[in-house]
Amino acid sequence: NHHLNLCLSIYLIEWCPPTHSEHSKSLDDYIMGDIHCAVENVYVREEKKLLLMGICQGGYFNLCYALRTSERLCGIILLITPIDFHVPGNRIYQMIKYMNLNDIEKRMMNVPGWCINQTIFSVSPFLFSLKKIKLLKEAGLTSESELIKRVEAWAWDCPLQAGKAFFQFTKNCIQENALVNQCLVIDGKLLKLQSLQIPVLNIYAAHDPIWPMACAAALSHPIHPSLYQEIKHPS
């Protein structure tokens, strides 16, 4: 209601699980297809530039979109979005650093959500369990307890990911750190972080068990200080 009182219209991109025939959807399809289509439709409807917000991988996609074309944007907000995957202590990168992902890709069409969840939660299995127990113990109100349960259910409810886009992301973006190393090409354009022309708000958690703070904080280096703001949340 607060946002409605400020006359801010909020739109949500729903990432529908890919069908069997959509396993070949690429990063280009998601970034310059789905996101671009959503941005164009909202821009026409609202008749003003948009503020684009994304969480984790969605934030990474949004940043790539803003680097590819920011004509319809007035800014972007990134939440817990990893940027530099090769920072010390990044266990997900360490887990897949030497994996032959090309061989795995040949055996899969779409990537099951449970497979992605198992990888993420195996990073710090005991930490996740202790966090859940601690949160439930500290939840004073029934509403807080229910909220925690819903968030946990959401965290485990990872949908399918289109095989081509998933393996492009894991190979190019994580293994090769392509965006930071300035070798990521989206829709025929080489993306350079230094070329960002719109403001970015970068919000990340101080105690994130999946991505080290440095993964997200690395964005402060290539972007001009006048366009960059970050919030390190104690969570």
mmCIF file of N, CA, C and O in Angstrom, residues 70-125:
data_model
loop_
_atom_site.group_PDB
_atom_site.id
_atom_site.type_symbol
_atom_site.label_atom_id
_atom_site.label_comp_id
_atom_site.label_asym_id
_atom_site.label_seq_id
_atom_site.Cartn_x
_atom_site.Cartn_y
_atom_site.Cartn_z
ATOM 1 N N SER A 70 20.080 0.097 -22.040
ATOM 2 C CA SER A 70 19.468 0.743 -20.868
ATOM 3 C C SER A 70 18.544 1.887 -21.276
ATOM 4 O O SER A 70 18.193 2.736 -20.458
ATOM 5 N N GLU A 71 18.138 1.889 -22.519
ATOM 6 C CA GLU A 71 17.334 2.986 -23.066
ATOM 7 C C GLU A 71 16.042 3.206 -22.300
ATOM 8 O O GLU A 71 15.587 4.348 -22.141
ATOM 9 N N ARG A 72 15.415 2.123 -21.812
ATOM 10 C CA ARG A 72 14.124 2.220 -21.129
ATOM 11 C C ARG A 72 14.244 2.218 -19.609
ATOM 12 O O ARG A 72 13.248 2.168 -18.906
ATOM 13 N N LEU A 73 15.471 2.289 -19.082
ATOM 14 C CA LEU A 73 15.682 2.152 -17.644
ATOM 15 C C LEU A 73 16.166 3.456 -17.008
ATOM 16 O O LEU A 73 16.943 4.189 -17.609
ATOM 17 N N CYS A 74 15.702 3.699 -15.773
ATOM 18 C CA CYS A 74 16.226 4.825 -15.010
ATOM 19 C C CYS A 74 17.193 4.349 -13.928
ATOM 20 O O CYS A 74 17.861 5.149 -13.287
ATOM 21 N N GLY A 75 17.259 3.032 -13.719
ATOM 22 C CA GLY A 75 18.179 2.473 -12.731
ATOM 23 C C GLY A 75 17.889 0.999 -12.521
ATOM 24 O O GLY A 75 16.885 0.464 -13.003
ATOM 25 N N ILE A 76 18.807 0.322 -11.801
ATOM 26 C CA ILE A 76 18.587 -1.088 -11.454
ATOM 27 C C ILE A 76 18.909 -1.305 -9.980
ATOM 28 O O ILE A 76 19.732 -0.601 -9.396
ATOM 29 N N ILE A 77 18.229 -2.285 -9.391
ATOM 30 C CA ILE A 77 18.478 -2.698 -8.012
ATOM 31 C C ILE A 77 18.846 -4.176 -8.027
ATOM 32 O O ILE A 77 18.116 -4.995 -8.593
ATOM 33 N N LEU A 78 19.965 -4.511 -7.426
ATOM 34 C CA LEU A 78 20.420 -5.894 -7.348
ATOM 35 C C LEU A 78 20.340 -6.369 -5.902
ATOM 36 O O LEU A 78 20.827 -5.693 -4.997
ATOM 37 N N LEU A 79 19.711 -7.524 -5.693
ATOM 38 C CA LEU A 79 19.616 -8.114 -4.358
ATOM 39 C C LEU A 79 20.401 -9.417 -4.343
ATOM 40 O O LEU A 79 20.183 -10.285 -5.194
ATOM 41 N N ILE A 80 21.304 -9.551 -3.373
ATOM 42 C CA ILE A 80 22.167 -10.739 -3.220
ATOM 43 C C ILE A 80 22.594 -11.305 -4.579
ATOM 44 O O ILE A 80 22.431 -12.482 -4.863
ATOM 45 N N THR A 81 23.158 -10.446 -5.402
ATOM 46 C CA THR A 81 23.536 -10.822 -6.768
ATOM 47 C C THR A 81 25.045 -11.029 -6.880
ATOM 48 O O THR A 81 25.817 -10.080 -6.713
ATOM 49 N N PRO A 82 25.484 -12.254 -7.158
ATOM 50 C CA PRO A 82 26.924 -12.490 -7.326
ATOM 51 C C PRO A 82 27.413 -11.894 -8.640
ATOM 52 O O PRO A 82 26.755 -12.018 -9.673
ATOM 53 N N ILE A 83 28.556 -11.256 -8.600
ATOM 54 C CA ILE A 83 29.140 -10.638 -9.794
ATOM 55 C C ILE A 83 30.491 -11.284 -10.119
ATOM 56 O O ILE A 83 30.705 -11.782 -11.207
ATOM 57 N N ASP A 84 31.388 -11.290 -9.134
ATOM 58 C CA ASP A 84 32.722 -11.879 -9.314
ATOM 59 C C ASP A 84 32.727 -13.258 -8.654
ATOM 60 O O ASP A 84 32.759 -13.375 -7.428
ATOM 61 N N PHE A 85 32.712 -14.308 -9.465
ATOM 62 C CA PHE A 85 32.622 -15.669 -8.938
ATOM 63 C C PHE A 85 33.966 -16.230 -8.488
ATOM 64 O O PHE A 85 34.010 -17.287 -7.862
ATOM 65 N N HIS A 86 35.046 -15.541 -8.784
ATOM 66 C CA HIS A 86 36.370 -16.068 -8.470
ATOM 67 C C HIS A 86 36.984 -15.453 -7.214
ATOM 68 O O HIS A 86 38.193 -15.537 -7.021
ATOM 69 N N VAL A 87 36.156 -14.864 -6.372
ATOM 70 C CA VAL A 87 36.677 -14.320 -5.112
ATOM 71 C C VAL A 87 37.020 -15.472 -4.179
ATOM 72 O O VAL A 87 36.433 -16.562 -4.277
ATOM 73 N N PRO A 88 37.966 -15.269 -3.267
ATOM 74 C CA PRO A 88 38.317 -16.332 -2.315
ATOM 75 C C PRO A 88 37.095 -16.758 -1.485
ATOM 76 O O PRO A 88 36.275 -15.932 -1.092
ATOM 77 N N GLY A 89 36.991 -18.060 -1.255
ATOM 78 C CA GLY A 89 35.936 -18.568 -0.383
ATOM 79 C C GLY A 89 34.611 -18.845 -1.069
ATOM 80 O O GLY A 89 33.642 -19.223 -0.411
ATOM 81 N N ASN A 90 34.556 -18.674 -2.397
ATOM 82 C CA ASN A 90 33.314 -18.979 -3.108
ATOM 83 C C ASN A 90 33.238 -20.490 -3.352
ATOM 84 O O ASN A 90 33.830 -21.018 -4.290
ATOM 85 N N ARG A 91 32.492 -21.176 -2.502
ATOM 86 C CA ARG A 91 32.482 -22.645 -2.531
ATOM 87 C C ARG A 91 31.787 -23.204 -3.769
ATOM 88 O O ARG A 91 32.133 -24.282 -4.246
ATOM 89 N N ILE A 92 30.774 -22.494 -4.272
ATOM 90 C CA ILE A 92 30.102 -22.999 -5.471
ATOM 91 C C ILE A 92 31.075 -23.029 -6.649
ATOM 92 O O ILE A 92 31.133 -23.997 -7.403
ATOM 93 N N TYR A 93 31.883 -21.966 -6.782
ATOM 94 C CA TYR A 93 32.890 -21.964 -7.841
ATOM 95 C C TYR A 93 33.908 -23.080 -7.617
ATOM 96 O O TYR A 93 34.294 -23.788 -8.559
ATOM 97 N N GLN A 94 34.316 -23.263 -6.366
ATOM 98 C CA GLN A 94 35.289 -24.307 -6.062
ATOM 99 C C GLN A 94 34.741 -25.697 -6.381
ATOM 100 O O GLN A 94 35.472 -26.586 -6.818
ATOM 101 N N MET A 95 33.421 -25.884 -6.173
ATOM 102 C CA MET A 95 32.791 -27.183 -6.435
ATOM 103 C C MET A 95 32.778 -27.515 -7.922
ATOM 104 O O MET A 95 32.938 -28.668 -8.313
ATOM 105 N N ILE A 96 32.553 -26.499 -8.766
ATOM 106 C CA ILE A 96 32.390 -26.792 -10.200
ATOM 107 C C ILE A 96 33.593 -26.362 -11.037
ATOM 108 O O ILE A 96 33.576 -26.503 -12.253
ATOM 109 N N LYS A 97 34.630 -25.885 -10.356
ATOM 110 C CA LYS A 97 35.787 -25.312 -11.053
ATOM 111 C C LYS A 97 36.342 -26.243 -12.130
ATOM 112 O O LYS A 97 36.643 -25.816 -13.252
ATOM 113 N N TYR A 98 36.488 -27.524 -11.811
ATOM 114 C CA TYR A 98 37.106 -28.456 -12.751
ATOM 115 C C TYR A 98 36.103 -29.449 -13.352
ATOM 116 O O TYR A 98 36.516 -30.427 -13.987
ATOM 117 N N MET A 99 34.821 -29.213 -13.149
ATOM 118 C CA MET A 99 33.812 -30.127 -13.686
ATOM 119 C C MET A 99 33.724 -30.003 -15.204
ATOM 120 O O MET A 99 33.803 -28.898 -15.744
ATOM 121 N N ASN A 100 33.551 -31.143 -15.870
ATOM 122 C CA ASN A 100 33.337 -31.142 -17.319
ATOM 123 C C ASN A 100 31.841 -30.934 -17.568
ATOM 124 O O ASN A 100 31.075 -31.891 -17.708
ATOM 125 N N LEU A 101 31.425 -29.679 -17.617
ATOM 126 C CA LEU A 101 30.006 -29.366 -17.757
ATOM 127 C C LEU A 101 29.483 -29.705 -19.148
ATOM 128 O O LEU A 101 28.294 -29.958 -19.324
ATOM 129 N N ASN A 102 30.362 -29.720 -20.142
ATOM 130 C CA ASN A 102 29.936 -30.098 -21.498
ATOM 131 C C ASN A 102 29.417 -31.533 -21.516
ATOM 132 O O ASN A 102 28.423 -31.844 -22.181
ATOM 133 N N ASP A 103 30.072 -32.411 -20.768
ATOM 134 C CA ASP A 103 29.666 -33.810 -20.714
ATOM 135 C C ASP A 103 28.312 -33.952 -20.007
ATOM 136 O O ASP A 103 27.458 -34.716 -20.436
ATOM 137 N N ILE A 104 28.121 -33.179 -18.913
ATOM 138 C CA ILE A 104 26.853 -33.230 -18.195
ATOM 139 C C ILE A 104 25.730 -32.664 -19.056
ATOM 140 O O ILE A 104 24.615 -33.190 -19.079
ATOM 141 N N GLU A 105 26.033 -31.596 -19.792
ATOM 142 C CA GLU A 105 25.018 -30.945 -20.630
ATOM 143 C C GLU A 105 24.470 -31.906 -21.684
ATOM 144 O O GLU A 105 23.272 -31.871 -22.010
ATOM 145 N N LYS A 106 25.321 -32.769 -22.201
ATOM 146 C CA LYS A 106 24.880 -33.720 -23.223
ATOM 147 C C LYS A 106 23.858 -34.706 -22.680
ATOM 148 O O LYS A 106 23.050 -35.260 -23.429
ATOM 149 N N ARG A 107 23.878 -34.933 -21.362
ATOM 150 C CA ARG A 107 22.999 -35.927 -20.752
ATOM 151 C C ARG A 107 21.702 -35.326 -20.228
ATOM 152 O O ARG A 107 20.825 -36.047 -19.766
ATOM 153 N N MET A 108 21.584 -33.998 -20.236
ATOM 154 C CA MET A 108 20.421 -33.331 -19.658
ATOM 155 C C MET A 108 19.727 -32.461 -20.694
ATOM 156 O O MET A 108 20.356 -31.899 -21.581
ATOM 157 N N MET A 109 18.418 -32.328 -20.525
ATOM 158 C CA MET A 109 17.651 -31.364 -21.313
ATOM 159 C C MET A 109 17.456 -30.143 -20.426
ATOM 160 O O MET A 109 18.278 -29.249 -20.403
ATOM 161 N N ASN A 110 16.358 -30.135 -19.648
ATOM 162 C CA ASN A 110 16.196 -29.121 -18.613
ATOM 163 C C ASN A 110 16.814 -29.632 -17.318
ATOM 164 O O ASN A 110 16.864 -30.830 -17.063
ATOM 165 N N VAL A 111 17.292 -28.710 -16.479
ATOM 166 C CA VAL A 111 17.975 -29.088 -15.238
ATOM 167 C C VAL A 111 16.960 -29.076 -14.098
ATOM 168 O O VAL A 111 16.323 -28.053 -13.837
ATOM 169 N N PRO A 112 16.792 -30.206 -13.396
ATOM 170 C CA PRO A 112 15.792 -30.286 -12.320
ATOM 171 C C PRO A 112 16.103 -29.323 -11.175
ATOM 172 O O PRO A 112 17.272 -29.110 -10.835
ATOM 173 N N GLY A 113 15.054 -28.767 -10.589
ATOM 174 C CA GLY A 113 15.229 -27.846 -9.471
ATOM 175 C C GLY A 113 15.892 -28.500 -8.273
ATOM 176 O O GLY A 113 16.714 -27.894 -7.589
ATOM 177 N N TRP A 114 15.544 -29.791 -8.012
ATOM 178 C CA TRP A 114 16.124 -30.478 -6.850
ATOM 179 C C TRP A 114 17.643 -30.603 -6.989
ATOM 180 O O TRP A 114 18.376 -30.567 -5.998
ATOM 181 N N CYS A 115 18.112 -30.735 -8.222
ATOM 182 C CA CYS A 115 19.555 -30.852 -8.468
ATOM 183 C C CYS A 115 20.258 -29.541 -8.116
ATOM 184 O O CYS A 115 21.324 -29.531 -7.486
ATOM 185 N N ILE A 116 19.636 -28.418 -8.509
ATOM 186 C CA ILE A 116 20.191 -27.103 -8.190
ATOM 187 C C ILE A 116 20.166 -26.869 -6.687
ATOM 188 O O ILE A 116 21.150 -26.406 -6.090
ATOM 189 N N ASN A 117 19.033 -27.220 -6.042
ATOM 190 C CA ASN A 117 18.915 -27.060 -4.591
ATOM 191 C C ASN A 117 19.970 -27.857 -3.841
ATOM 192 O O ASN A 117 20.589 -27.361 -2.892
ATOM 193 N N GLN A 118 20.174 -29.104 -4.249
ATOM 194 C CA GLN A 118 21.159 -29.947 -3.565
ATOM 195 C C GLN A 118 22.550 -29.337 -3.638
ATOM 196 O O GLN A 118 23.302 -29.355 -2.655
ATOM 197 N N THR A 119 22.889 -28.779 -4.794
ATOM 198 C CA THR A 119 24.197 -28.152 -4.954
ATOM 199 C C THR A 119 24.337 -26.944 -4.037
ATOM 200 O O THR A 119 25.339 -26.783 -3.329
ATOM 201 N N ILE A 120 23.306 -26.086 -4.027
ATOM 202 C CA ILE A 120 23.355 -24.860 -3.226
ATOM 203 C C ILE A 120 23.434 -25.176 -1.741
ATOM 204 O O ILE A 120 24.275 -24.627 -1.010
ATOM 205 N N PHE A 121 22.571 -26.073 -1.275
ATOM 206 C CA PHE A 121 22.511 -26.336 0.160
ATOM 207 C C PHE A 121 23.641 -27.238 0.651
ATOM 208 O O PHE A 121 23.891 -27.332 1.844
ATOM 209 N N SER A 122 24.335 -27.900 -0.268
ATOM 210 C CA SER A 122 25.489 -28.705 0.149
ATOM 211 C C SER A 122 26.704 -27.830 0.439
ATOM 212 O O SER A 122 27.701 -28.301 0.979
ATOM 213 N N VAL A 123 26.620 -26.542 0.070
ATOM 214 C CA VAL A 123 27.719 -25.614 0.334
ATOM 215 C C VAL A 123 27.973 -25.504 1.832
ATOM 216 O O VAL A 123 29.109 -25.552 2.304
ATOM 217 N N SER A 124 26.896 -25.355 2.617
ATOM 218 C CA SER A 124 27.011 -25.251 4.082
ATOM 219 C C SER A 124 25.821 -25.948 4.731
ATOM 220 O O SER A 124 24.927 -25.285 5.279
ATOM 221 N N PRO A 125 25.750 -27.270 4.662
ATOM 222 C CA PRO A 125 24.547 -27.979 5.119
ATOM 223 C C PRO A 125 24.231 -27.769 6.596
ATOM 224 O O PRO A 125 23.072 -27.586 6.968
#
